[in-house]
Amino acid sequence: MAIVTAKTIKEALRGLANPEIAEHSQRFFKTGKGEYGEGDQFLGIRVPVLRKQVKAFQDTTLTEIQKLLVSPFHEVRLFSLLLLVHKFKKGNDEDKSAIYQMYLNNTQYINNWDLVDSSAYQIVGGYLEGRDRQMLYQLAESDSLWERRIAIIATFQFIRNHDFEDTLKLSGLLLSDQEDLIHKAVGWMLREVGNRDVTVEKAFLKPHYQNIPRTMLRYAIEKFPKEERSNYLKGRV
């Protein structure tokens, strides 16, 4: 069987490019000067189209995937992460360890919210389930917005199994974070906790809700009844 190369994949993805979608993505992912995605480049490929390509290239080696992960093009990096998620799910313990280490060694290229959200809980959360999770706390204290987002989004894997402890601890650490994308991520994870046990979520919110960032609170209480949401926002709980 011929080895699938990064070059082959890049050529295939270029063949799927759409300039109109690329132009829209440049704006949507905030690529302007001073914005969180500054300088990122796009081919213009929608996520469902990328996902359809994963199976065709599922035998790509980690060495070749590494070459994709450092691409200047957003969709190529995203595709590399989708491949890693696929290989992680199918892999043995040795494969999973290698993918996890590769992921952590390349966080500078996992540098937008969709890249994090499509891979962090599956790979980082998936690997750390049943293992020591200290790495998440190191990531949460990072100067990198994306590493901090990886930390909290990784816990979605635990939440799915009704394990909320690390989500709540990390949320506490990130309450004073200055980045809106962290506010949204923490609020989202708290909402996911509440979807499974609203009593646990409310117990966390009670001592904090009057002081946490507004966006974080709105995300966290999104599924609450209208009147209850209003009381939280007005500080009357």
PDB file of N, CA, C and O in Angstrom, residues 58-60 62 65 82-100 122-123 126-127 131:
ATOM      1  N   GLN A  58      -7.484   8.023   6.099  1.00  0.00           N
ATOM      2  CA  GLN A  58      -7.361   7.578   7.485  1.00  0.00           C
ATOM      3  C   GLN A  58      -6.059   6.829   7.785  1.00  0.00           C
ATOM      4  O   GLN A  58      -5.667   6.708   8.936  1.00  0.00           O
ATOM      5  N   ASP A  59      -5.380   6.345   6.752  1.00  0.00           N
ATOM      6  CA  ASP A  59      -4.134   5.602   6.967  1.00  0.00           C
ATOM      7  C   ASP A  59      -2.895   6.500   6.957  1.00  0.00           C
ATOM      8  O   ASP A  59      -1.771   6.008   6.998  1.00  0.00           O
ATOM      9  N   THR A  60      -3.094   7.810   6.907  1.00  0.00           N
ATOM     10  CA  THR A  60      -1.977   8.744   6.927  1.00  0.00           C
ATOM     11  C   THR A  60      -1.179   8.589   8.223  1.00  0.00           C
ATOM     12  O   THR A  60      -1.751   8.488   9.303  1.00  0.00           O
ATOM     13  N   LEU A  62       1.430   9.598  11.368  1.00  0.00           N
ATOM     14  CA  LEU A  62       1.563  10.788  12.210  1.00  0.00           C
ATOM     15  C   LEU A  62       2.621  11.734  11.658  1.00  0.00           C
ATOM     16  O   LEU A  62       2.493  12.959  11.786  1.00  0.00           O
ATOM     17  N   ILE A  65       0.844  13.675   9.053  1.00  0.00           N
ATOM     18  CA  ILE A  65      -0.156  14.546   9.679  1.00  0.00           C
ATOM     19  C   ILE A  65       0.517  15.756  10.318  1.00  0.00           C
ATOM     20  O   ILE A  65      -0.008  16.871  10.270  1.00  0.00           O
ATOM     21  N   LEU A  82      -8.848  16.518  12.590  1.00  0.00           N
ATOM     22  CA  LEU A  82      -9.919  15.543  12.390  1.00  0.00           C
ATOM     23  C   LEU A  82      -9.337  14.157  12.136  1.00  0.00           C
ATOM     24  O   LEU A  82      -9.880  13.143  12.608  1.00  0.00           O
ATOM     25  N   LEU A  83      -8.232  14.102  11.418  1.00  0.00           N
ATOM     26  CA  LEU A  83      -7.539  12.828  11.204  1.00  0.00           C
ATOM     27  C   LEU A  83      -7.021  12.262  12.520  1.00  0.00           C
ATOM     28  O   LEU A  83      -7.137  11.061  12.788  1.00  0.00           O
ATOM     29  N   LEU A  84      -6.443  13.133  13.350  1.00  0.00           N
ATOM     30  CA  LEU A  84      -5.916  12.683  14.641  1.00  0.00           C
ATOM     31  C   LEU A  84      -7.030  12.148  15.532  1.00  0.00           C
ATOM     32  O   LEU A  84      -6.854  11.134  16.220  1.00  0.00           O
ATOM     33  N   VAL A  85      -8.170  12.828  15.542  1.00  0.00           N
ATOM     34  CA  VAL A  85      -9.308  12.358  16.338  1.00  0.00           C
ATOM     35  C   VAL A  85      -9.740  10.979  15.860  1.00  0.00           C
ATOM     36  O   VAL A  85      -9.983  10.062  16.664  1.00  0.00           O
ATOM     37  N   HIS A  86      -9.824  10.802  14.551  1.00  0.00           N
ATOM     38  CA  HIS A  86     -10.210   9.509  13.981  1.00  0.00           C
ATOM     39  C   HIS A  86      -9.219   8.412  14.374  1.00  0.00           C
ATOM     40  O   HIS A  86      -9.608   7.327  14.804  1.00  0.00           O
ATOM     41  N   LYS A  87      -7.940   8.721  14.242  1.00  0.00           N
ATOM     42  CA  LYS A  87      -6.908   7.729  14.558  1.00  0.00           C
ATOM     43  C   LYS A  87      -6.872   7.434  16.060  1.00  0.00           C
ATOM     44  O   LYS A  87      -6.617   6.298  16.477  1.00  0.00           O
ATOM     45  N   PHE A  88      -7.132   8.459  16.872  1.00  0.00           N
ATOM     46  CA  PHE A  88      -7.162   8.257  18.325  1.00  0.00           C
ATOM     47  C   PHE A  88      -8.271   7.275  18.701  1.00  0.00           C
ATOM     48  O   PHE A  88      -8.055   6.351  19.498  1.00  0.00           O
ATOM     49  N   LYS A  89      -9.442   7.460  18.128  1.00  0.00           N
ATOM     50  CA  LYS A  89     -10.579   6.589  18.451  1.00  0.00           C
ATOM     51  C   LYS A  89     -10.307   5.143  18.049  1.00  0.00           C
ATOM     52  O   LYS A  89     -10.742   4.208  18.723  1.00  0.00           O
ATOM     53  N   LYS A  90      -9.595   4.970  16.953  1.00  0.00           N
ATOM     54  CA  LYS A  90      -9.335   3.626  16.420  1.00  0.00           C
ATOM     55  C   LYS A  90      -8.069   2.995  17.008  1.00  0.00           C
ATOM     56  O   LYS A  90      -7.851   1.787  16.874  1.00  0.00           O
ATOM     57  N   GLY A  91      -7.231   3.804  17.646  1.00  0.00           N
ATOM     58  CA  GLY A  91      -5.908   3.346  18.029  1.00  0.00           C
ATOM     59  C   GLY A  91      -5.836   2.545  19.314  1.00  0.00           C
ATOM     60  O   GLY A  91      -6.763   2.551  20.131  1.00  0.00           O
ATOM     61  N   ASN A  92      -4.682   1.882  19.509  1.00  0.00           N
ATOM     62  CA  ASN A  92      -4.408   1.188  20.764  1.00  0.00           C
ATOM     63  C   ASN A  92      -3.780   2.173  21.748  1.00  0.00           C
ATOM     64  O   ASN A  92      -3.630   3.361  21.440  1.00  0.00           O
ATOM     65  N   ASP A  93      -3.399   1.698  22.911  1.00  0.00           N
ATOM     66  CA  ASP A  93      -2.860   2.594  23.941  1.00  0.00           C
ATOM     67  C   ASP A  93      -1.602   3.323  23.464  1.00  0.00           C
ATOM     68  O   ASP A  93      -1.414   4.515  23.760  1.00  0.00           O
ATOM     69  N   GLU A  94      -0.750   2.623  22.742  1.00  0.00           N
ATOM     70  CA  GLU A  94       0.476   3.240  22.242  1.00  0.00           C
ATOM     71  C   GLU A  94       0.158   4.334  21.221  1.00  0.00           C
ATOM     72  O   GLU A  94       0.758   5.421  21.249  1.00  0.00           O
ATOM     73  N   ASP A  95      -0.790   4.060  20.345  1.00  0.00           N
ATOM     74  CA  ASP A  95      -1.202   5.058  19.350  1.00  0.00           C
ATOM     75  C   ASP A  95      -1.770   6.295  20.042  1.00  0.00           C
ATOM     76  O   ASP A  95      -1.432   7.435  19.690  1.00  0.00           O
ATOM     77  N   LYS A  96      -2.620   6.068  21.027  1.00  0.00           N
ATOM     78  CA  LYS A  96      -3.270   7.179  21.719  1.00  0.00           C
ATOM     79  C   LYS A  96      -2.256   8.039  22.459  1.00  0.00           C
ATOM     80  O   LYS A  96      -2.348   9.277  22.459  1.00  0.00           O
ATOM     81  N   SER A  97      -1.276   7.413  23.069  1.00  0.00           N
ATOM     82  CA  SER A  97      -0.237   8.149  23.765  1.00  0.00           C
ATOM     83  C   SER A  97       0.555   9.020  22.793  1.00  0.00           C
ATOM     84  O   SER A  97       0.847  10.193  23.080  1.00  0.00           O
ATOM     85  N   ALA A  98       0.883   8.467  21.637  1.00  0.00           N
ATOM     86  CA  ALA A  98       1.648   9.212  20.627  1.00  0.00           C
ATOM     87  C   ALA A  98       0.848  10.401  20.108  1.00  0.00           C
ATOM     88  O   ALA A  98       1.393  11.501  19.921  1.00  0.00           O
ATOM     89  N   ILE A  99      -0.438  10.203  19.886  1.00  0.00           N
ATOM     90  CA  ILE A  99      -1.287  11.290  19.383  1.00  0.00           C
ATOM     91  C   ILE A  99      -1.446  12.373  20.433  1.00  0.00           C
ATOM     92  O   ILE A  99      -1.372  13.579  20.136  1.00  0.00           O
ATOM     93  N   TYR A 100      -1.649  11.974  21.676  1.00  0.00           N
ATOM     94  CA  TYR A 100      -1.763  12.935  22.785  1.00  0.00           C
ATOM     95  C   TYR A 100      -0.502  13.783  22.906  1.00  0.00           C
ATOM     96  O   TYR A 100      -0.572  15.023  23.016  1.00  0.00           O
ATOM     97  N   GLN A 122     -11.838  15.127  22.620  1.00  0.00           N
ATOM     98  CA  GLN A 122     -11.653  13.768  22.111  1.00  0.00           C
ATOM     99  C   GLN A 122     -10.243  13.241  22.386  1.00  0.00           C
ATOM    100  O   GLN A 122     -10.076  12.087  22.793  1.00  0.00           O
ATOM    101  N   ILE A 123      -9.232  14.088  22.177  1.00  0.00           N
ATOM    102  CA  ILE A 123      -7.850  13.637  22.324  1.00  0.00           C
ATOM    103  C   ILE A 123      -7.324  13.864  23.741  1.00  0.00           C
ATOM    104  O   ILE A 123      -6.919  12.914  24.414  1.00  0.00           O
ATOM    105  N   GLY A 126      -9.951  12.487  26.192  1.00  0.00           N
ATOM    106  CA  GLY A 126      -9.994  11.036  26.005  1.00  0.00           C
ATOM    107  C   GLY A 126      -8.786  10.340  26.593  1.00  0.00           C
ATOM    108  O   GLY A 126      -8.908   9.273  27.218  1.00  0.00           O
ATOM    109  N   TYR A 127      -7.610  10.945  26.430  1.00  0.00           N
ATOM    110  CA  TYR A 127      -6.388  10.336  26.955  1.00  0.00           C
ATOM    111  C   TYR A 127      -6.325  10.424  28.476  1.00  0.00           C
ATOM    112  O   TYR A 127      -5.879   9.482  29.146  1.00  0.00           O
ATOM    113  N   ARG A 131      -6.602   8.904  34.068  1.00  0.00           N
ATOM    114  CA  ARG A 131      -5.196   9.232  34.327  1.00  0.00           C
ATOM    115  C   ARG A 131      -5.102  10.524  35.137  1.00  0.00           C
ATOM    116  O   ARG A 131      -6.082  11.232  35.330  1.00  0.00           O
TER     117      ARG A 131
END
